[in-house]
Amino acid sequence: MTRIGLTGVLMAASLLAACGDRRPAEGAAASRPSAAAPAPAPATAAPAQADAALVAPAGQGDRIAPPVVPPVSRNGVRYAQAADGRSLGWSQVGGVLEAIDEASGKRLWSLPVYRQAADPQREADVQWVFFRSMRLQPDGTLLIENEDGEQYRVDVEQRSSTRRRTP
């Protein structure tokens, strides 16, 4: 099955709008246009781009918003999913944990909890995988589940992540 992105849908809608409704009015001859109806404007790329800009802001993709995962705190450090791992120097958007000093607000470190390889043939945003949940465990580790249902144990002292195997 082929997935049509938001851009494709907007382009199709713009083309249909530019073509106008070319069906003959009720009782009118199909071979000649009505004198009262103005001729449709020629289709150009500019209206489609303008319509797309109004409907879908630049950078908006087909992906639904990621789950809201509240940060957790331990010993004065707040652990949260980074909004965009690329802004922290990583090669991926989702799946990046950051540790922030609660007193100063300073970022202490960041860690990709799981790696995401991007397929350049597919739209980027639909490949992003974010955290679904994050829980502090009694031993001080974090248990993070991602949108694909995979679970990872993060040792915040060692700044390492291991995939948790479920039976």
PDB file of C-alpha atoms in Angstrom:
ATOM      1  CA  MET A   1       0.000   0.000   0.000  1.00  0.00           C
ATOM      2  CA  THR A   2       1.337   3.444  -0.912  1.00  0.00           C
ATOM      3  CA  ARG A   3       1.252   6.160   1.704  1.00  0.00           C
ATOM      4  CA  ILE A   4       0.436   9.630   0.439  1.00  0.00           C
ATOM      5  CA  GLY A   5       1.871  12.365   2.619  1.00  0.00           C
ATOM      6  CA  LEU A   6       0.253  15.633   3.599  1.00  0.00           C
ATOM      7  CA  THR A   7       2.144  17.419   0.836  1.00  0.00           C
ATOM      8  CA  GLY A   8       0.703  15.055  -1.775  1.00  0.00           C
ATOM      9  CA  VAL A   9      -2.835  15.538  -0.499  1.00  0.00           C
ATOM     10  CA  LEU A  10      -2.411  19.324  -0.500  1.00  0.00           C
ATOM     11  CA  MET A  11      -1.014  19.298  -4.023  1.00  0.00           C
ATOM     12  CA  ALA A  12      -3.926  17.192  -5.277  1.00  0.00           C
ATOM     13  CA  ALA A  13      -6.441  19.486  -3.587  1.00  0.00           C
ATOM     14  CA  SER A  14      -4.751  22.558  -5.066  1.00  0.00           C
ATOM     15  CA  LEU A  15      -4.789  21.050  -8.550  1.00  0.00           C
ATOM     16  CA  LEU A  16      -8.466  20.212  -8.246  1.00  0.00           C
ATOM     17  CA  ALA A  17      -9.234  23.718  -7.012  1.00  0.00           C
ATOM     18  CA  ALA A  18      -7.210  25.282  -9.849  1.00  0.00           C
ATOM     19  CA  CYS A  19      -9.078  23.220 -12.433  1.00  0.00           C
ATOM     20  CA  GLY A  20     -12.391  24.384 -11.054  1.00  0.00           C
ATOM     21  CA  ASP A  21     -15.667  22.545 -11.386  1.00  0.00           C
ATOM     22  CA  ARG A  22     -15.854  21.819 -15.098  1.00  0.00           C
ATOM     23  CA  ARG A  23     -19.113  19.902 -15.001  1.00  0.00           C
ATOM     24  CA  PRO A  24     -21.837  21.608 -17.052  1.00  0.00           C
ATOM     25  CA  ALA A  25     -24.438  23.475 -15.062  1.00  0.00           C
ATOM     26  CA  GLU A  26     -27.820  21.802 -14.887  1.00  0.00           C
ATOM     27  CA  GLY A  27     -29.552  22.278 -18.239  1.00  0.00           C
ATOM     28  CA  ALA A  28     -26.479  23.821 -19.909  1.00  0.00           C
ATOM     29  CA  ALA A  29     -24.823  22.338 -22.942  1.00  0.00           C
ATOM     30  CA  ALA A  30     -21.713  20.385 -22.108  1.00  0.00           C
ATOM     31  CA  SER A  31     -19.811  21.621 -25.154  1.00  0.00           C
ATOM     32  CA  ARG A  32     -19.800  25.359 -24.395  1.00  0.00           C
ATOM     33  CA  PRO A  33     -19.145  27.226 -21.152  1.00  0.00           C
ATOM     34  CA  SER A  34     -21.782  29.488 -19.668  1.00  0.00           C
ATOM     35  CA  ALA A  35     -21.340  33.160 -20.594  1.00  0.00           C
ATOM     36  CA  ALA A  36     -21.949  34.198 -16.988  1.00  0.00           C
ATOM     37  CA  ALA A  37     -19.280  31.928 -15.541  1.00  0.00           C
ATOM     38  CA  PRO A  38     -15.725  33.279 -15.652  1.00  0.00           C
ATOM     39  CA  ALA A  39     -13.082  31.114 -17.250  1.00  0.00           C
ATOM     40  CA  PRO A  40     -11.024  29.201 -14.715  1.00  0.00           C
ATOM     41  CA  ALA A  41      -7.603  30.681 -14.004  1.00  0.00           C
ATOM     42  CA  PRO A  42      -4.678  28.769 -15.468  1.00  0.00           C
ATOM     43  CA  ALA A  43      -3.077  26.382 -13.009  1.00  0.00           C
ATOM     44  CA  THR A  44       0.313  27.552 -11.738  1.00  0.00           C
ATOM     45  CA  ALA A  45       2.659  26.328  -9.044  1.00  0.00           C
ATOM     46  CA  ALA A  46       2.301  29.508  -6.964  1.00  0.00           C
ATOM     47  CA  PRO A  47      -1.291  28.950  -5.720  1.00  0.00           C
ATOM     48  CA  ALA A  48      -0.514  25.382  -4.708  1.00  0.00           C
ATOM     49  CA  GLN A  49       2.491  26.553  -2.705  1.00  0.00           C
ATOM     50  CA  ALA A  50       0.520  29.395  -1.145  1.00  0.00           C
ATOM     51  CA  ASP A  51      -2.337  27.056  -0.197  1.00  0.00           C
ATOM     52  CA  ALA A  52       0.088  24.541   1.289  1.00  0.00           C
ATOM     53  CA  ALA A  53       1.752  27.260   3.350  1.00  0.00           C
ATOM     54  CA  LEU A  54      -1.590  28.309   4.775  1.00  0.00           C
ATOM     55  CA  VAL A  55      -2.753  24.802   5.593  1.00  0.00           C
ATOM     56  CA  ALA A  56       0.469  23.098   6.679  1.00  0.00           C
ATOM     57  CA  PRO A  57       3.304  25.141   8.179  1.00  0.00           C
ATOM     58  CA  ALA A  58       6.764  24.366   6.896  1.00  0.00           C
ATOM     59  CA  GLY A  59       8.263  21.318   8.570  1.00  0.00           C
ATOM     60  CA  GLN A  60       4.945  19.766   9.528  1.00  0.00           C
ATOM     61  CA  GLY A  61       4.752  16.148   8.476  1.00  0.00           C
ATOM     62  CA  ASP A  62       2.362  13.260   8.557  1.00  0.00           C
ATOM     63  CA  ARG A  63       3.321  12.017  11.998  1.00  0.00           C
ATOM     64  CA  ILE A  64       1.013  12.417  14.938  1.00  0.00           C
ATOM     65  CA  ALA A  65       2.428  14.237  17.950  1.00  0.00           C
ATOM     66  CA  PRO A  66       4.620  12.090  20.182  1.00  0.00           C
ATOM     67  CA  PRO A  67       3.235  10.947  23.539  1.00  0.00           C
ATOM     68  CA  VAL A  68       3.647  13.352  26.425  1.00  0.00           C
ATOM     69  CA  VAL A  69       6.076  11.696  28.829  1.00  0.00           C
ATOM     70  CA  PRO A  70       6.591  13.614  32.070  1.00  0.00           C
ATOM     71  CA  PRO A  71      10.180  13.934  33.282  1.00  0.00           C
ATOM     72  CA  VAL A  72      11.301  12.078  36.396  1.00  0.00           C
ATOM     73  CA  SER A  73      13.621  13.372  39.127  1.00  0.00           C
ATOM     74  CA  ARG A  74      16.192  11.673  41.316  1.00  0.00           C
ATOM     75  CA  ASN A  75      18.849  13.209  43.569  1.00  0.00           C
ATOM     76  CA  GLY A  76      18.461  16.706  42.114  1.00  0.00           C
ATOM     77  CA  VAL A  77      18.619  15.584  38.496  1.00  0.00           C
ATOM     78  CA  ARG A  78      15.642  15.721  36.130  1.00  0.00           C
ATOM     79  CA  TYR A  79      15.569  13.140  33.333  1.00  0.00           C
ATOM     80  CA  ALA A  80      13.499  13.970  30.270  1.00  0.00           C
ATOM     81  CA  GLN A  81      13.187  13.038  26.641  1.00  0.00           C
ATOM     82  CA  ALA A  82      14.875  15.632  24.429  1.00  0.00           C
ATOM     83  CA  ALA A  83      12.499  17.424  22.073  1.00  0.00           C
ATOM     84  CA  ASP A  84      14.969  16.928  19.209  1.00  0.00           C
ATOM     85  CA  GLY A  85      18.127  14.898  19.705  1.00  0.00           C
ATOM     86  CA  ARG A  86      19.751  16.617  16.711  1.00  0.00           C
ATOM     87  CA  SER A  87      19.890  19.871  18.687  1.00  0.00           C
ATOM     88  CA  LEU A  88      22.104  18.028  21.200  1.00  0.00           C
ATOM     89  CA  GLY A  89      24.521  16.771  18.555  1.00  0.00           C
ATOM     90  CA  TRP A  90      22.971  13.337  17.952  1.00  0.00           C
ATOM     91  CA  SER A  91      21.929  12.071  14.524  1.00  0.00           C
ATOM     92  CA  GLN A  92      18.339  11.277  15.526  1.00  0.00           C
ATOM     93  CA  VAL A  93      15.286  13.219  16.630  1.00  0.00           C
ATOM     94  CA  GLY A  94      13.559  10.872  19.083  1.00  0.00           C
ATOM     95  CA  GLY A  95      14.842   8.446  21.668  1.00  0.00           C
ATOM     96  CA  VAL A  96      17.315  10.793  23.327  1.00  0.00           C
ATOM     97  CA  LEU A  97      17.368  11.193  27.111  1.00  0.00           C
ATOM     98  CA  GLU A  98      18.786  14.305  28.719  1.00  0.00           C
ATOM     99  CA  ALA A  99      19.843  14.840  32.333  1.00  0.00           C
ATOM    100  CA  ILE A 100      19.318  18.332  33.712  1.00  0.00           C
ATOM    101  CA  ASP A 101      20.516  19.761  37.042  1.00  0.00           C
ATOM    102  CA  GLU A 102      17.318  20.881  38.773  1.00  0.00           C
ATOM    103  CA  ALA A 103      18.977  23.691  40.746  1.00  0.00           C
ATOM    104  CA  SER A 104      20.714  25.407  37.828  1.00  0.00           C
ATOM    105  CA  GLY A 105      18.713  24.134  34.840  1.00  0.00           C
ATOM    106  CA  LYS A 106      22.020  23.201  33.183  1.00  0.00           C
ATOM    107  CA  ARG A 107      22.104  20.131  30.943  1.00  0.00           C
ATOM    108  CA  LEU A 108      24.517  17.618  32.424  1.00  0.00           C
ATOM    109  CA  TRP A 109      24.537  15.023  29.666  1.00  0.00           C
ATOM    110  CA  SER A 110      22.422  13.352  26.984  1.00  0.00           C
ATOM    111  CA  LEU A 111      22.201   9.806  25.715  1.00  0.00           C
ATOM    112  CA  PRO A 112      20.457   8.097  22.788  1.00  0.00           C
ATOM    113  CA  VAL A 113      18.538   5.344  24.569  1.00  0.00           C
ATOM    114  CA  TYR A 114      18.128   3.442  21.295  1.00  0.00           C
ATOM    115  CA  ARG A 115      19.494   4.041  17.821  1.00  0.00           C
ATOM    116  CA  GLN A 116      17.308   4.955  14.895  1.00  0.00           C
ATOM    117  CA  ALA A 117      18.545   4.313  11.402  1.00  0.00           C
ATOM    118  CA  ALA A 118      16.741   6.454   8.844  1.00  0.00           C
ATOM    119  CA  ASP A 119      15.768   5.134   5.431  1.00  0.00           C
ATOM    120  CA  PRO A 120      16.412   8.009   2.982  1.00  0.00           C
ATOM    121  CA  GLN A 121      13.716   6.630   0.671  1.00  0.00           C
ATOM    122  CA  ARG A 122      11.001   7.256   3.289  1.00  0.00           C
ATOM    123  CA  GLU A 123       9.694  10.452   4.792  1.00  0.00           C
ATOM    124  CA  ALA A 124      11.824  11.279   7.832  1.00  0.00           C
ATOM    125  CA  ASP A 125       9.181  12.224  10.397  1.00  0.00           C
ATOM    126  CA  VAL A 126       7.243   8.980  10.102  1.00  0.00           C
ATOM    127  CA  GLN A 127      10.405   7.098  11.078  1.00  0.00           C
ATOM    128  CA  TRP A 128      10.957   8.963  14.338  1.00  0.00           C
ATOM    129  CA  VAL A 129      10.297   6.857  17.434  1.00  0.00           C
ATOM    130  CA  PHE A 130       9.747   8.622  20.748  1.00  0.00           C
ATOM    131  CA  PHE A 131       9.371   7.481  24.348  1.00  0.00           C
ATOM    132  CA  ARG A 132       5.953   6.173  25.336  1.00  0.00           C
ATOM    133  CA  SER A 133       6.716   5.975  29.049  1.00  0.00           C
ATOM    134  CA  MET A 134       9.552   6.489  31.517  1.00  0.00           C
ATOM    135  CA  ARG A 135       9.595   5.169  35.100  1.00  0.00           C
ATOM    136  CA  LEU A 136      12.147   5.370  37.851  1.00  0.00           C
ATOM    137  CA  GLN A 137      12.953   1.908  39.216  1.00  0.00           C
ATOM    138  CA  PRO A 138      13.757   1.077  42.875  1.00  0.00           C
ATOM    139  CA  ASP A 139      17.405   0.445  41.940  1.00  0.00           C
ATOM    140  CA  GLY A 140      17.733   3.986  40.524  1.00  0.00           C
ATOM    141  CA  THR A 141      17.624   3.006  36.854  1.00  0.00           C
ATOM    142  CA  LEU A 142      15.052   4.257  34.381  1.00  0.00           C
ATOM    143  CA  LEU A 143      12.730   1.935  32.501  1.00  0.00           C
ATOM    144  CA  ILE A 144      11.823   3.515  29.176  1.00  0.00           C
ATOM    145  CA  GLU A 145       9.353   2.105  26.680  1.00  0.00           C
ATOM    146  CA  ASN A 146       9.267   3.530  23.169  1.00  0.00           C
ATOM    147  CA  GLU A 147       6.385   3.830  20.703  1.00  0.00           C
ATOM    148  CA  ASP A 148       7.348   0.495  19.133  1.00  0.00           C
ATOM    149  CA  GLY A 149       6.794  -1.243  22.491  1.00  0.00           C
ATOM    150  CA  GLU A 150      10.498  -1.905  23.069  1.00  0.00           C
ATOM    151  CA  GLN A 151      11.754  -1.465  26.623  1.00  0.00           C
ATOM    152  CA  TYR A 152      15.156  -0.152  27.665  1.00  0.00           C
ATOM    153  CA  ARG A 153      16.885   0.007  31.030  1.00  0.00           C
ATOM    154  CA  VAL A 154      18.992   3.141  31.461  1.00  0.00           C
ATOM    155  CA  ASP A 155      21.724   3.160  34.094  1.00  0.00           C
ATOM    156  CA  VAL A 156      21.965   6.887  34.806  1.00  0.00           C
ATOM    157  CA  GLU A 157      25.199   6.472  36.793  1.00  0.00           C
ATOM    158  CA  GLN A 158      26.959   4.673  33.933  1.00  0.00           C
ATOM    159  CA  ARG A 159      25.055   6.652  31.249  1.00  0.00           C
ATOM    160  CA  SER A 160      24.295   3.477  29.387  1.00  0.00           C
ATOM    161  CA  SER A 161      21.230   1.813  27.949  1.00  0.00           C
ATOM    162  CA  THR A 162      20.406  -1.846  27.391  1.00  0.00           C
ATOM    163  CA  ARG A 163      17.397  -3.318  25.699  1.00  0.00           C
ATOM    164  CA  ARG A 164      15.201  -5.255  28.064  1.00  0.00           C
ATOM    165  CA  ARG A 165      14.167  -8.618  26.696  1.00  0.00           C
ATOM    166  CA  THR A 166      10.617  -9.614  27.494  1.00  0.00           C
ATOM    167  CA  PRO A 167       9.538 -13.257  27.422  1.00  0.00           C
TER     168      PRO A 167
END
